[in-house]
Short mmCIF file of C-alpha atoms in Angstrom, two decimals:
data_model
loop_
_atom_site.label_atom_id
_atom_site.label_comp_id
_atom_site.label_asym_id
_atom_site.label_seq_id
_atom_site.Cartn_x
_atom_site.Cartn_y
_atom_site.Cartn_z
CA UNK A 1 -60.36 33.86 140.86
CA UNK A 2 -58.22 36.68 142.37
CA UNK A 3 -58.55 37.15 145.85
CA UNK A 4 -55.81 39.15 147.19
CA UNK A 5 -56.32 42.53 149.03
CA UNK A 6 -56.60 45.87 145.98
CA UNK A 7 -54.53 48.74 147.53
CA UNK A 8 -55.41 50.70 144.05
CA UNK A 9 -58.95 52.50 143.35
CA UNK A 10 -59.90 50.57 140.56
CA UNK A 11 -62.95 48.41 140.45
CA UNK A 12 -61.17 45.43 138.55
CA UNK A 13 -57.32 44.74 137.63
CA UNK A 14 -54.29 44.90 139.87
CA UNK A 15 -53.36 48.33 141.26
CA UNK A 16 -50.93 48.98 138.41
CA UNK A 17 -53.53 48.62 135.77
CA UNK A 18 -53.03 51.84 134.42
CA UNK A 19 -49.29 51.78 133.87
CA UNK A 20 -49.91 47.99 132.18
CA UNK A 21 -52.34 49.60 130.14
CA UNK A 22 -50.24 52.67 129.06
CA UNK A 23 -47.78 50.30 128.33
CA UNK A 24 -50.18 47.81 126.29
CA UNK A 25 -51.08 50.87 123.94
CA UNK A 26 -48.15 52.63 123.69
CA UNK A 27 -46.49 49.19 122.06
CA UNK A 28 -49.26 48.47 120.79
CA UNK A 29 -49.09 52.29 118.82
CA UNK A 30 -45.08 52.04 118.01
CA UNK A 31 -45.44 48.87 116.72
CA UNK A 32 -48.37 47.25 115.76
CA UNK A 33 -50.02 44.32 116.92
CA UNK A 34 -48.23 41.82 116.08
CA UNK A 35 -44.82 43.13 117.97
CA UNK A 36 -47.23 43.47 121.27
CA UNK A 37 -46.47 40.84 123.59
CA UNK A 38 -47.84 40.19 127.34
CA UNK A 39 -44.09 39.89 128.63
CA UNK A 40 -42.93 43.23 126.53
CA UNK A 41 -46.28 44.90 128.26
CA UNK A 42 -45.01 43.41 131.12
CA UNK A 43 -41.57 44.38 130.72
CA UNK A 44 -42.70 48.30 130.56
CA UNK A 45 -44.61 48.54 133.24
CA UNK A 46 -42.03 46.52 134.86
CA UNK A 47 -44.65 44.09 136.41
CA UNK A 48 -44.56 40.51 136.63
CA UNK A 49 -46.13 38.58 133.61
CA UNK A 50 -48.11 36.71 136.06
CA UNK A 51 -49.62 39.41 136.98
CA UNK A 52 -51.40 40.32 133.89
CA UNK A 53 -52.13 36.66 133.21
CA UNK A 54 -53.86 36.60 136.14
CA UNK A 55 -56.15 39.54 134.92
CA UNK A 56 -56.50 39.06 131.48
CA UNK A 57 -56.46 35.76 130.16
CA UNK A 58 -54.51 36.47 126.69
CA UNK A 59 -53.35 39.18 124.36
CA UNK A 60 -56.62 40.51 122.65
CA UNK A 61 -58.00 40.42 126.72
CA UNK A 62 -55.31 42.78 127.66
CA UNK A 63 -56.28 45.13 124.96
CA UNK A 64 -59.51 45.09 125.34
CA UNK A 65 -59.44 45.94 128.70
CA UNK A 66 -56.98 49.04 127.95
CA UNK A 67 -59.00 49.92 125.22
CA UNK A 68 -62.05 50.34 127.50
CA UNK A 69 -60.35 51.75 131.01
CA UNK A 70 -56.82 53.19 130.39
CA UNK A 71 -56.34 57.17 130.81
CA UNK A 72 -54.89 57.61 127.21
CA UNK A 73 -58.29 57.15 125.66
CA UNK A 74 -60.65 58.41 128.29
CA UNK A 75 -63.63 59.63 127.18
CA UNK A 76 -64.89 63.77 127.42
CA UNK A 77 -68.34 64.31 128.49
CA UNK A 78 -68.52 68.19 127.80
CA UNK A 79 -71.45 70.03 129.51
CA UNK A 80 -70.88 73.81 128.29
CA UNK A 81 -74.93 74.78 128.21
CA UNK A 82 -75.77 74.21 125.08
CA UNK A 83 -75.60 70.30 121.87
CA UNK A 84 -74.04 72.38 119.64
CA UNK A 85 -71.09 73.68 122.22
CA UNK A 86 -70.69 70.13 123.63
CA UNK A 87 -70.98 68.50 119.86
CA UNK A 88 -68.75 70.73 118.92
CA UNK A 89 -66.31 69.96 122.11
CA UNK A 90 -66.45 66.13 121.64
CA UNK A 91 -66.26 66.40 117.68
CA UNK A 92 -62.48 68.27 118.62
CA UNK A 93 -61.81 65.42 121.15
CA UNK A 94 -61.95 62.84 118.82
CA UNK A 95 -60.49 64.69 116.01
CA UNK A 96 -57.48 65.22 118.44
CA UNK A 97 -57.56 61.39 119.09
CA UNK A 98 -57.05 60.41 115.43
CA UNK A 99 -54.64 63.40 114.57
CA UNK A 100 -52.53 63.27 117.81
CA UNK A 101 -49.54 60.78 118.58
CA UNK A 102 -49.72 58.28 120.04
CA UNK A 103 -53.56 57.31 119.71
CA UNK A 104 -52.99 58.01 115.87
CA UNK A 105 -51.13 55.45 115.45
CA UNK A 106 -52.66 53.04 117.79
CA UNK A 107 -55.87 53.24 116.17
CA UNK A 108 -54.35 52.06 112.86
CA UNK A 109 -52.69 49.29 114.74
CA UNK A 110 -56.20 48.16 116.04
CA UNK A 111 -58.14 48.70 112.96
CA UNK A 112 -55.40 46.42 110.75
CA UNK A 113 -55.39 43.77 112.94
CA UNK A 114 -59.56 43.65 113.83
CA UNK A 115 -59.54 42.74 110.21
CA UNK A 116 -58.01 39.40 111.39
CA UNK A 117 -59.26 38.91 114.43
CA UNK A 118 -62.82 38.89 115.57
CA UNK A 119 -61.76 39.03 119.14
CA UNK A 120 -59.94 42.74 118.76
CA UNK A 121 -62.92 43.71 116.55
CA UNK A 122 -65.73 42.79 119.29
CA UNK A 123 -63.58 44.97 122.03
CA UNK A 124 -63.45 47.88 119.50
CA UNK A 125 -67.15 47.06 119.49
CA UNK A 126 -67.63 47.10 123.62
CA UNK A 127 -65.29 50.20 123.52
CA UNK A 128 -67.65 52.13 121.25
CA UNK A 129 -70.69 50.79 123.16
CA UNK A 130 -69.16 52.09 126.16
CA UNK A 131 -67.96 55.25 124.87
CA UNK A 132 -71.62 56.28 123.80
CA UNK A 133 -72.98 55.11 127.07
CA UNK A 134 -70.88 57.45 129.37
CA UNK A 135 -71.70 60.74 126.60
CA UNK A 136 -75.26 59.74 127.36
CA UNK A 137 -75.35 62.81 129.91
CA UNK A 138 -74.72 65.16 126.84
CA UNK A 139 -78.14 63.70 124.56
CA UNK A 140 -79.95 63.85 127.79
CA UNK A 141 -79.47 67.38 128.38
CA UNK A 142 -80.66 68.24 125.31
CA UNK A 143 -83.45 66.42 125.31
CA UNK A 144 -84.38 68.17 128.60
CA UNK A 145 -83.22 72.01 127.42
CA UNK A 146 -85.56 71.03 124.06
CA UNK A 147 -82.71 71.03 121.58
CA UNK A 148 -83.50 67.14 120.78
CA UNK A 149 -86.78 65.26 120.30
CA UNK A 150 -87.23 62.89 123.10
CA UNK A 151 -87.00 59.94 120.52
CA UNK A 152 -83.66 60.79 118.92
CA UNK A 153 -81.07 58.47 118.61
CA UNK A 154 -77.82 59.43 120.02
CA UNK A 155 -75.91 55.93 118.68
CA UNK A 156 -77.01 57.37 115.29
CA UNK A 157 -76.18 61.14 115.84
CA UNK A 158 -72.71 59.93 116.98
CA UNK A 159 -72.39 57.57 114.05
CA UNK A 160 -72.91 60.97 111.53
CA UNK A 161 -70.69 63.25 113.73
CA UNK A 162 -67.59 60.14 114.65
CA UNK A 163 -67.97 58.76 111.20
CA UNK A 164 -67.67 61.93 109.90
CA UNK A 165 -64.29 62.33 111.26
CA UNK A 166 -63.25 58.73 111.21
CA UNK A 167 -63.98 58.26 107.51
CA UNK A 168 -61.90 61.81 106.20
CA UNK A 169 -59.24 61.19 108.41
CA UNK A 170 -58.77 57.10 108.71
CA UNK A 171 -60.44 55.93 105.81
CA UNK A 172 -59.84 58.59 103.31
CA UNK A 173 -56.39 59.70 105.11
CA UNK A 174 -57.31 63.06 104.41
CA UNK A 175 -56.29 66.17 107.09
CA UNK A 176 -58.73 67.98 109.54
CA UNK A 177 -57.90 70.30 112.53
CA UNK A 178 -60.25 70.99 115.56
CA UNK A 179 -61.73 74.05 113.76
CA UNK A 180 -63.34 71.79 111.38
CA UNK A 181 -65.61 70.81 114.09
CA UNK A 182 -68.09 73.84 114.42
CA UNK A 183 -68.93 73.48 110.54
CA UNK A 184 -69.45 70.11 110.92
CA UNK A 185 -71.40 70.28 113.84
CA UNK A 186 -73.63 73.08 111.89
CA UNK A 187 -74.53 70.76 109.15
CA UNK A 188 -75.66 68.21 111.42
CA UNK A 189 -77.87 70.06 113.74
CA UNK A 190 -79.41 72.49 111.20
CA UNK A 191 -79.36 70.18 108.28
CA UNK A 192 -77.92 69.88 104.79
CA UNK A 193 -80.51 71.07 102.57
CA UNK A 194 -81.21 74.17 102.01
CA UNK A 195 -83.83 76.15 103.83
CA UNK A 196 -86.69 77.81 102.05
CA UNK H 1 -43.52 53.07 77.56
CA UNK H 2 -46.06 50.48 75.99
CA UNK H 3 -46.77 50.54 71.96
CA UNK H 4 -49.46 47.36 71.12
CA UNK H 5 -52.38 48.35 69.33
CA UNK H 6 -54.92 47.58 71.94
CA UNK H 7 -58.17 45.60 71.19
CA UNK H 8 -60.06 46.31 73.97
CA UNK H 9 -62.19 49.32 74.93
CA UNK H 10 -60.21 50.49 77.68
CA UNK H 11 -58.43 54.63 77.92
CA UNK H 12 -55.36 52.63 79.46
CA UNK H 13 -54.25 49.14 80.68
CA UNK H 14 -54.50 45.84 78.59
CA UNK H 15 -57.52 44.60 76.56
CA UNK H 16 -57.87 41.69 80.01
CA UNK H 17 -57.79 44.37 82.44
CA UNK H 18 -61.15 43.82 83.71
CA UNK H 19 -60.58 40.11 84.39
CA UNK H 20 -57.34 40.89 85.99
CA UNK H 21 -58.96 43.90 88.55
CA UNK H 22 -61.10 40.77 89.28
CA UNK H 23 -58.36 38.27 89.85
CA UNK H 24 -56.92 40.76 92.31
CA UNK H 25 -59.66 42.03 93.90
CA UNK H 26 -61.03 38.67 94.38
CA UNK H 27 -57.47 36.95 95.39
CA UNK H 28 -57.39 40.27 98.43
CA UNK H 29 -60.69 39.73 99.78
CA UNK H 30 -60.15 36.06 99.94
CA UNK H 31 -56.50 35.87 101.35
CA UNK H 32 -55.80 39.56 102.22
CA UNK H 33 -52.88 41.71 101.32
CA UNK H 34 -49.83 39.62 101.98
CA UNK H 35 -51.51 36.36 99.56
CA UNK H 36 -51.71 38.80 97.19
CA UNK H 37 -49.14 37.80 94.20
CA UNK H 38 -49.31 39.59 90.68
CA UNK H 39 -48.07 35.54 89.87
CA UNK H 40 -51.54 34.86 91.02
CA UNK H 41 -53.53 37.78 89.81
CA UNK H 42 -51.94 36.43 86.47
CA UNK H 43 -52.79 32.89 86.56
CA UNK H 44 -56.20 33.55 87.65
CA UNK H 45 -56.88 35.96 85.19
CA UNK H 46 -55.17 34.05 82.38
CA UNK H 47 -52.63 36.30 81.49
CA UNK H 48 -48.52 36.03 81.66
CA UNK H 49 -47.15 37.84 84.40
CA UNK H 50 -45.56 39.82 82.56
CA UNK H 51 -48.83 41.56 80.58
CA UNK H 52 -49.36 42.74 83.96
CA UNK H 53 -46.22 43.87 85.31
CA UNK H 54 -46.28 45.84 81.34
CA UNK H 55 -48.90 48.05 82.82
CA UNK H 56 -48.64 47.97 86.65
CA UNK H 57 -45.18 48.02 87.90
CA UNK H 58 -45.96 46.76 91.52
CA UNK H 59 -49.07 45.00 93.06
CA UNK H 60 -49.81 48.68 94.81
CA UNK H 61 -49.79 49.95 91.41
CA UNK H 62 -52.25 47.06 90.48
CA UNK H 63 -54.47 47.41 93.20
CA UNK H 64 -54.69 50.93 93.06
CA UNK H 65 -55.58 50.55 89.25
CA UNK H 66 -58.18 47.83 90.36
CA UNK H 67 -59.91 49.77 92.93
CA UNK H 68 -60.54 52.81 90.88
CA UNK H 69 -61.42 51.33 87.26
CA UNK H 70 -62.77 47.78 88.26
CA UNK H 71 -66.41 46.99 87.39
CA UNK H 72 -67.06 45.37 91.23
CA UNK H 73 -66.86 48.72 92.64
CA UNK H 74 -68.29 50.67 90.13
CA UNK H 75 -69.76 53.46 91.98
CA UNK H 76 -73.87 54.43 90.91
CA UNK H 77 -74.91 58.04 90.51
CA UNK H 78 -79.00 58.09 90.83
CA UNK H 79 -81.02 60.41 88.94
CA UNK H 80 -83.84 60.09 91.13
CA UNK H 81 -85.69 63.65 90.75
CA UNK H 82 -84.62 64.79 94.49
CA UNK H 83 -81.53 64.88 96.82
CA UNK H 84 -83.38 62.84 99.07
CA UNK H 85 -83.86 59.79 96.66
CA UNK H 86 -80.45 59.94 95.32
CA UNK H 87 -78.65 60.11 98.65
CA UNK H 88 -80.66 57.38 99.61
CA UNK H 89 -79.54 55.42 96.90
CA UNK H 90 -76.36 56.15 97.62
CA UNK H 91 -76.31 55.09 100.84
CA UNK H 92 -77.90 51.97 99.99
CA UNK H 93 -75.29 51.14 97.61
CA UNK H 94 -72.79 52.05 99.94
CA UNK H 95 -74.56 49.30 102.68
CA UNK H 96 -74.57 47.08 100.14
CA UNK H 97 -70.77 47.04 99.20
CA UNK H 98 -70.07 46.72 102.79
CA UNK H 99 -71.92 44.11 103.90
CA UNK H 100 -72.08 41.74 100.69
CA UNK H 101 -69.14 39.79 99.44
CA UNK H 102 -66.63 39.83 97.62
CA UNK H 103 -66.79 43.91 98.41
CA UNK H 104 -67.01 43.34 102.54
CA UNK H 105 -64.15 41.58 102.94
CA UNK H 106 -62.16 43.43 100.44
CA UNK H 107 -62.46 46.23 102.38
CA UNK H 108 -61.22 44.60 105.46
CA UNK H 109 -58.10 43.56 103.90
CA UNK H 110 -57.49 47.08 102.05
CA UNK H 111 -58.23 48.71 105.42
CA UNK H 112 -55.89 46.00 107.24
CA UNK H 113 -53.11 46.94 104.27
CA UNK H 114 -53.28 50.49 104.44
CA UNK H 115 -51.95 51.44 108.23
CA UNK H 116 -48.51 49.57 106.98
CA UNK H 117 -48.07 50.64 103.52
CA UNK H 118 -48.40 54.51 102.72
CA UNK H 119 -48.62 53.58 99.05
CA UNK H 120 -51.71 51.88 99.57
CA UNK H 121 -53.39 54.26 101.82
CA UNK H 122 -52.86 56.97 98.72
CA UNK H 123 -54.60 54.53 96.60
CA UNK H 124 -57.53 54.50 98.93
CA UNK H 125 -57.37 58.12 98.58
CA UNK H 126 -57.24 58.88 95.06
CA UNK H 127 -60.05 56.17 94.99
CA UNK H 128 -62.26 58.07 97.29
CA UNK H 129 -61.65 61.24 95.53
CA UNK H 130 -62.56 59.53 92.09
CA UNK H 131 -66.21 58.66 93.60
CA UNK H 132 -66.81 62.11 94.67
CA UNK H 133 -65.67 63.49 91.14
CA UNK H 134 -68.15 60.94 89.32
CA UNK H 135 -71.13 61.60 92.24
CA UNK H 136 -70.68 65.43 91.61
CA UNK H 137 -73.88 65.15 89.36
CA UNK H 138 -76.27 64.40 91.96
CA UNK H 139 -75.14 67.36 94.11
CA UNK H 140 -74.83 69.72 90.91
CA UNK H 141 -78.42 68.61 90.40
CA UNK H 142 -79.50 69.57 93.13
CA UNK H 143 -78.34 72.75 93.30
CA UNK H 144 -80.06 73.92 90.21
CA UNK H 145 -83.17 72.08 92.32
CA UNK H 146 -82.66 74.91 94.57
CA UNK H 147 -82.41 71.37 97.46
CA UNK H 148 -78.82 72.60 98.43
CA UNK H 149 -77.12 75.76 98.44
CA UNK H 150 -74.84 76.31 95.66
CA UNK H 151 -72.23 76.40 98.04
CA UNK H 152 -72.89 73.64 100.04
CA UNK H 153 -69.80 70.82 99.94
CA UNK H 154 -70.53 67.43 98.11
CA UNK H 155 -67.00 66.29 100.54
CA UNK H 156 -68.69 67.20 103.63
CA UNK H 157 -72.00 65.60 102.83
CA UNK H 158 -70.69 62.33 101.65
CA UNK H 159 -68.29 62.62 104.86
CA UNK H 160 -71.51 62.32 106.75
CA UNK H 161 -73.19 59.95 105.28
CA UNK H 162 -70.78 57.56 103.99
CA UNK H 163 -69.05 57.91 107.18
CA UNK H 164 -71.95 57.36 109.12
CA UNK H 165 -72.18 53.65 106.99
CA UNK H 166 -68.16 53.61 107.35
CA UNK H 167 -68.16 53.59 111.50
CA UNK H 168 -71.16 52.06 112.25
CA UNK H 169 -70.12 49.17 110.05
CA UNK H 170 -66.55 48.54 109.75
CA UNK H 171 -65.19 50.13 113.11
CA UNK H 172 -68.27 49.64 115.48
CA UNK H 173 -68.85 46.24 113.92
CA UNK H 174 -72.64 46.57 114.09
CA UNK H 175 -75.27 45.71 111.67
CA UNK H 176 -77.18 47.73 108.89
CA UNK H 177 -79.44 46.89 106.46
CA UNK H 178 -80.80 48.92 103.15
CA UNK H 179 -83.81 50.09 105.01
CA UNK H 180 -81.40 51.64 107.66
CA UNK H 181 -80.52 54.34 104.66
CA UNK H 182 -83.80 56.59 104.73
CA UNK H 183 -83.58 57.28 108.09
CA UNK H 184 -79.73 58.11 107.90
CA UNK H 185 -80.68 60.64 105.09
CA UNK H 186 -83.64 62.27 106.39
CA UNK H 187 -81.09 63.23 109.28
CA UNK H 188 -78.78 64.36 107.53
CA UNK H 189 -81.02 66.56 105.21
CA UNK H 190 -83.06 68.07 107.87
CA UNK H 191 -80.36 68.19 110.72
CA UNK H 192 -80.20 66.35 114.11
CA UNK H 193 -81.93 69.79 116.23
CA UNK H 194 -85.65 69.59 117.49
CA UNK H 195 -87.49 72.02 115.01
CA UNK H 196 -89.54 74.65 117.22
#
């Protein structure tokens, strides 16, 4: 559809992609989703509107795609020698995600409108599934060093440690700081019951 | 404040407060928040406004009241002989309220609620903290089992394991069934590490 020449790096989008997208999620943070618009996105990151319509095709396309490839949200893939350090390293990243301004607040803004819209929940979806795929290096490390049977399941270790996090700090608006992290990272390798 | 002789069996709120925690839990998951009138909570539930507004002075109030004391979300505490089979039956009652109806899509409109409105986000809270405080058996249990330490923390587990059910469910948008809750548990009870 879009042939002109890219003078940027990226593999898809026009070269200002990542100032578009910074400026998709920071309005998207300050106020919600309904007060995001493709010309105030535009506006911001003082691009024409035509040129995100010729990207992304509507709203929810726009934020799916900054959801998935802007800088704000990029995703740490820890390699300090050991599944507990980097478990314990991406267990602080996200905790410093959903504590820190402004992807606190952008993350509400996303969860209260996927509610509503289908679209917004199937990027959060692709932005999870994405997520997990580029941490893959970290599970397959420790399958190699032996700290992980061959055969676990790193969608499901991810959904204890994340959901962990997610549920006492979005769901149950409760407080946590990154030296939560190690004790919860304990539990989960070593186990909750008690050893005899 | 209020001086009737009540008729029902209830510690507090009127002798039709189960039918109207129904009327508004049923009128949120079908419409969401912002349908959500304590004029229709009434007239579905068959009561004058104003019975309600006695005991609730705002619909936060009244949801709040609904989530924690309503029979629909009635939370189960298993007496299964081991920490194993209870937290599985935990975490297959916790599946089940999130995938079945009316419970799934109450969620999702609580959820959707909560980023804009503090008061209901506290709610959610006290709500959470309710269900620990009337689960605290099954972990007390199994501490004179000699299955967790007696310092282990029942907030920590059920941080784990509900909010391993939580994310994969509600913010990955994925599927789970029933039989997806052994697994989880096993996990969680013998710890993600390969035993040498």
């Amino acid at each position: 559809m879009h042939t002109t020449t890219h003078r940027g790096g990226r593999a898809s989008g026009p070269r200002d992609a990542e100032a578009i997208f910074a400026a998709t999620l920071g309005l998207l943070a300050e106020g919600g989703y309904d007060a995001l618009t493709v010309e105030g996105a535009a506006a911001r990151s003082g691009v024409n509107k035509t040129t995100i319509y010729r990207w992304w095709r509507s709203k929810d396309e726009l934020i799916g795609a900054a959801l998935v490839d802007s800088r704000l949200l990029e995703p740490v893939v820890p390699d300090t020698g050991s599944l507990e350090g980097d478990l314990v390293a991406l267990a602080r990243h996200i905790i410093g995600l959903l504590t820190g301004e402004p992807t606190r607040d952008l993350v509400t803004a996303v969860l209260a409108a996927a509610g509503h819209r289908p679209e917004l929940a199937r990027h959060a979806k692709v932005f999870f599934a994405d997520r997990l795929s580029k941490e893959s290096p970290v599970f397959a490390r420790a399958v190699q060093r032996g700290e992980l049977a061959a055969d676990a399941d790193p969608a499901a270790l991810m959904d204890l440690l994340g959901g962990a996090i997610w549920f006492r700090l979005v769901i149950r608006s409760d407080t946590m700081t990154p030296d939560d992290a190690a004790p919860l990272v304990r539990t989960l390798l070593s186990g909750a019951a008690r050893s005899s």
